[in-house]
Amino acid sequence: MVFLSVIGWSKSGKTTFIERLIPALRKRGMEVVTVKHHPEGGELDIPGKDTWRHRQAGAKG
């Protein structure tokens, strides 16, 4: 099992990087799960938001 943390400033490209990383890892036979800090709570899979984009890229939620 491998853990990877992606951190950075707001609007620095973290989600775009993750969207590209997920399919590359899955292509190599890896199962990918993403965890996102969500301090306000609420709905997670809103179209266009980070968690939705992770799932669209192939991550399990």
CSV table of N, CA and C in Angstrom, one decimal, residues 5 29 42 47 56:
chain,number,residue,atom,x,y,z
A,5,SER,N,0.5,12.3,-0.6
A,5,SER,CA,-0.2,13.5,-0.2
A,5,SER,C,0.1,14.6,-1.2
A,29,GLY,N,-2.4,-0.8,-13.0
A,29,GLY,CA,-3.1,-1.8,-12.2
A,29,GLY,C,-3.3,-1.4,-10.7
A,42,GLY,N,-21.0,18.9,4.3
A,42,GLY,CA,-21.9,19.1,3.2
A,42,GLY,C,-21.7,18.1,2.1
A,47,PRO,N,-21.1,18.2,-9.2
A,47,PRO,CA,-20.4,18.3,-10.5
A,47,PRO,C,-19.5,19.5,-10.6
A,56,GLN,N,-14.5,11.3,-11.4
A,56,GLN,CA,-14.5,11.2,-12.9
A,56,GLN,C,-13.2,10.7,-13.5
